PDB file of C-alpha atoms in Angstrom:
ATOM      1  CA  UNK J 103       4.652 -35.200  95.152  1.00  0.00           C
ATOM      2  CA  UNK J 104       5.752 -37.208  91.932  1.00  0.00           C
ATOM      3  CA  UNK J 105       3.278 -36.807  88.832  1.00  0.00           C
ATOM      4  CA  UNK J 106       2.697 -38.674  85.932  1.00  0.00           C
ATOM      5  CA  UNK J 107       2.389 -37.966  82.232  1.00  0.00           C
ATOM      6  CA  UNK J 108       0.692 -40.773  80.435  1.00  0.00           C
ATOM      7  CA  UNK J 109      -0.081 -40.848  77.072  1.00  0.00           C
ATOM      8  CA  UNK J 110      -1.934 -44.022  75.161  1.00  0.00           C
ATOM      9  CA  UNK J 111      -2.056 -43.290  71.493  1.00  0.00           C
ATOM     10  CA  UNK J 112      -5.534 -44.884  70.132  1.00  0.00           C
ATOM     11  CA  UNK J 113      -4.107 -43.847  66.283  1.00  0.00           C
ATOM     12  CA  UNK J 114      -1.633 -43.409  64.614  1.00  0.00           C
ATOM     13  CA  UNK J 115      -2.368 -41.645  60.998  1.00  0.00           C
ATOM     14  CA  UNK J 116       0.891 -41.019  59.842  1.00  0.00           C
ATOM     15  CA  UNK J 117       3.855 -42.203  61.277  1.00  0.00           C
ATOM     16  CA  UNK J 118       6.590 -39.668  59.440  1.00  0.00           C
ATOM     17  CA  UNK J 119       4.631 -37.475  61.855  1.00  0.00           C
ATOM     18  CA  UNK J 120       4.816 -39.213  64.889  1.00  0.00           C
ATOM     19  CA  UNK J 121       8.702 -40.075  64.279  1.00  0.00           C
ATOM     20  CA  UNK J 122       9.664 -36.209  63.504  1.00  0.00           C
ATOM     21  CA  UNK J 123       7.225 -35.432  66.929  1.00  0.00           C
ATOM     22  CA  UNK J 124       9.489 -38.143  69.052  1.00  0.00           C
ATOM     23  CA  UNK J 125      12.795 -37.030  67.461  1.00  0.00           C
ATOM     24  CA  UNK J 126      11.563 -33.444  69.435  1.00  0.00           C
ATOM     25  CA  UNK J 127       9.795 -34.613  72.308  1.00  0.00           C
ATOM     26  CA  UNK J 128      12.477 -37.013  73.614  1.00  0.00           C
ATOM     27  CA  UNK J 129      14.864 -34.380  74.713  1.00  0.00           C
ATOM     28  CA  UNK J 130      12.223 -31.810  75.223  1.00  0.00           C
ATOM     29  CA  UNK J 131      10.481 -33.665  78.378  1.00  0.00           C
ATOM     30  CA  UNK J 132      13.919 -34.964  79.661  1.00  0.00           C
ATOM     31  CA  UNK J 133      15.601 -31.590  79.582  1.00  0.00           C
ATOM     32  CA  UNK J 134      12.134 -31.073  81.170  1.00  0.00           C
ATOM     33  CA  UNK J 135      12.983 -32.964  84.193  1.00  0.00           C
ATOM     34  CA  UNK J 136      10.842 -36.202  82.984  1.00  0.00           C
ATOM     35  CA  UNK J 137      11.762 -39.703  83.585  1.00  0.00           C
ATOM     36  CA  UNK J 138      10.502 -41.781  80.940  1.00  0.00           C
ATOM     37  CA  UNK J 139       9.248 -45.417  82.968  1.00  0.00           C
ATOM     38  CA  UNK J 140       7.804 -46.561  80.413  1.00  0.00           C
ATOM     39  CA  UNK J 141       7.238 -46.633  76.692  1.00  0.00           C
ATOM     40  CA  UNK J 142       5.309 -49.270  74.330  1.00  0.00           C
ATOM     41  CA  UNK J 143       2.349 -51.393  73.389  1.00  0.00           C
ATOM     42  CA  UNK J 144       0.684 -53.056  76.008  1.00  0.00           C
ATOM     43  CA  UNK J 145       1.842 -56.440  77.073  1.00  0.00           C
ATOM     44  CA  UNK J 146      -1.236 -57.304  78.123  1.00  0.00           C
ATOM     45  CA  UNK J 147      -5.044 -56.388  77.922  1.00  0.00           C
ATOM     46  CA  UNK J 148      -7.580 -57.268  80.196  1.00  0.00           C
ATOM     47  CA  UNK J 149     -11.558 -55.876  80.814  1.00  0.00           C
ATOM     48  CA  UNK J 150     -11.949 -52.518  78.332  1.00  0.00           C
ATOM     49  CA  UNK J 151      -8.037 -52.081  77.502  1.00  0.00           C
ATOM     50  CA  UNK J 152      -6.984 -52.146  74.431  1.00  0.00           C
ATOM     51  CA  UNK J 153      -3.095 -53.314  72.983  1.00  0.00           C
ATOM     52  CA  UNK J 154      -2.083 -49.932  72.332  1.00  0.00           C
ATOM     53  CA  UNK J 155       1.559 -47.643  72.565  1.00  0.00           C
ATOM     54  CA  UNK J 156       1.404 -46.071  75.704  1.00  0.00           C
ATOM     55  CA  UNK J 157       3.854 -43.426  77.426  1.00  0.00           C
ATOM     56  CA  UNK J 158       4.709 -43.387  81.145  1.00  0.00           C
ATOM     57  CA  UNK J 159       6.601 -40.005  82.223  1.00  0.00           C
ATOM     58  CA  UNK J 160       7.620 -39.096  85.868  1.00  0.00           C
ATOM     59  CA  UNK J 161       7.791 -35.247  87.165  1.00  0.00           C
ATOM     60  CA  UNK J 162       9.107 -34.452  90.535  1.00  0.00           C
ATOM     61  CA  UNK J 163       5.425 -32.511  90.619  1.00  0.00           C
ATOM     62  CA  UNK J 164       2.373 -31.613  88.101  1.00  0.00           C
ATOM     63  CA  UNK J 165       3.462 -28.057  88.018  1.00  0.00           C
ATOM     64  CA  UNK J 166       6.819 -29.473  86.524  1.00  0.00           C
ATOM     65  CA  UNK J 167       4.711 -32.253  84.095  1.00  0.00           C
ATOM     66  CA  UNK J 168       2.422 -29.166  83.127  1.00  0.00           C
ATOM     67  CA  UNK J 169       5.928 -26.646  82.423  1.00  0.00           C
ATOM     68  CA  UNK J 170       7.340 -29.432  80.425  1.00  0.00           C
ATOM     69  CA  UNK J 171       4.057 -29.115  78.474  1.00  0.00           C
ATOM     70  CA  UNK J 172       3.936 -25.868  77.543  1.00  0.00           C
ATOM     71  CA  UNK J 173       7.464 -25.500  77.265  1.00  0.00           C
ATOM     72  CA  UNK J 174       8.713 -23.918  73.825  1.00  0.00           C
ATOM     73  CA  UNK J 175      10.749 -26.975  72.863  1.00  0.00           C
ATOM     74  CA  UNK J 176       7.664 -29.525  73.812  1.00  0.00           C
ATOM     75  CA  UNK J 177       5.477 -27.034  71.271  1.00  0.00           C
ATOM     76  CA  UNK J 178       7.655 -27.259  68.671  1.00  0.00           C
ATOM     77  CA  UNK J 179       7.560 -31.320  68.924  1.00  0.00           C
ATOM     78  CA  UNK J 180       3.759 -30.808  69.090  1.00  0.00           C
ATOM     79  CA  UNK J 181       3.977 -28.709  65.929  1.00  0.00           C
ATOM     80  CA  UNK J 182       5.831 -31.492  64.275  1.00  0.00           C
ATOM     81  CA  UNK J 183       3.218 -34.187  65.162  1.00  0.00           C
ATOM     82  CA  UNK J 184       0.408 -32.024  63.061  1.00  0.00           C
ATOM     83  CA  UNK J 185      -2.924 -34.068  63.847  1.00  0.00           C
ATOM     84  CA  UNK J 186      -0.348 -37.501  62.834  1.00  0.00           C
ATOM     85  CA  UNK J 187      -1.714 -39.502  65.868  1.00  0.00           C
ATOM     86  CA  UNK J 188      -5.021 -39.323  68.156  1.00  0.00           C
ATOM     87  CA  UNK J 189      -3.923 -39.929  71.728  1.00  0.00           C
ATOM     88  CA  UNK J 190      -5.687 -39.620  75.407  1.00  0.00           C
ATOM     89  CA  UNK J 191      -2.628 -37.260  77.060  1.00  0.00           C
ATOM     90  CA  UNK J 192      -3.463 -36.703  81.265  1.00  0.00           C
ATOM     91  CA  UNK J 193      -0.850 -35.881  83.715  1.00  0.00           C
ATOM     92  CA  UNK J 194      -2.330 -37.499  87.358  1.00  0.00           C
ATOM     93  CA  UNK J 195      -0.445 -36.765  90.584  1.00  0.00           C
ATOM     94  CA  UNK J 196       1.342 -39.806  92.637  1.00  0.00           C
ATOM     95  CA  UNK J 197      -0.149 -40.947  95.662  1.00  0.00           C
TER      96      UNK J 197
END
C-alpha cells in the first residue's frame, strides 16, 4: 500500500539552512524511491490551515517512506538543515 511523507514547515529560521538541507534531500528521497506530488505554499486556506510550504512524497509502502528516513544520505540532509526550519514531518499510509 502507497504511503505518504508530508511535511508542512510552520518556520523557517534560516533559509541558507533550509536551501543546503533541499540541495541533500532532493536526491536522497528520490534515490529513496519517493515521488515528490507535491511541493509549495498552500493555494488555499480554509477552517484552522494556515498558507504555509508543504511537501507531498509518495512511497510504494511506509517501511520504504520510514528507510528513506533513516537512510545515511537523508541524515546527512538533516544534518545540513541544523534546527533552520520548524516543521510537522508524518508519513500516513494510503487508503
Amino acid at each position: 500500500m502507497s504511503a505518504y511523507w508530508i511535511s508542512t514547515y510552520l518556520e523557517v529560521l534560516d533559509e541558507s539552512k533550509l536551501a543546503a538541507y533541499a540541495t541533500l534531500a532532493g536526491p536522497a528521497i528520490t534515490s529513496a524511491g519517493g515521488t515528490f506530488l507535491a511541493r509549495s505554499e498552500a493555494a488555499v486556506a480554509w477552517e484552522a490551515g494556515k498558507p504555509m510550504r508543504t511537501v507531498v512524497i509518495e512511497f510504494d509502502s511506509v517501511e520504504a517512506a520510514i528507510a528513506a528516513h533513516d537512510s545515511p544520505a537523508y541524515q546527512e540532509a538533516l544534518a545540513a538543515l541544523d534546527g533552520g526550519v520548524v516543521r510537522d514531518l508524518r508519513v500516513i499510509p494510503g487508503v
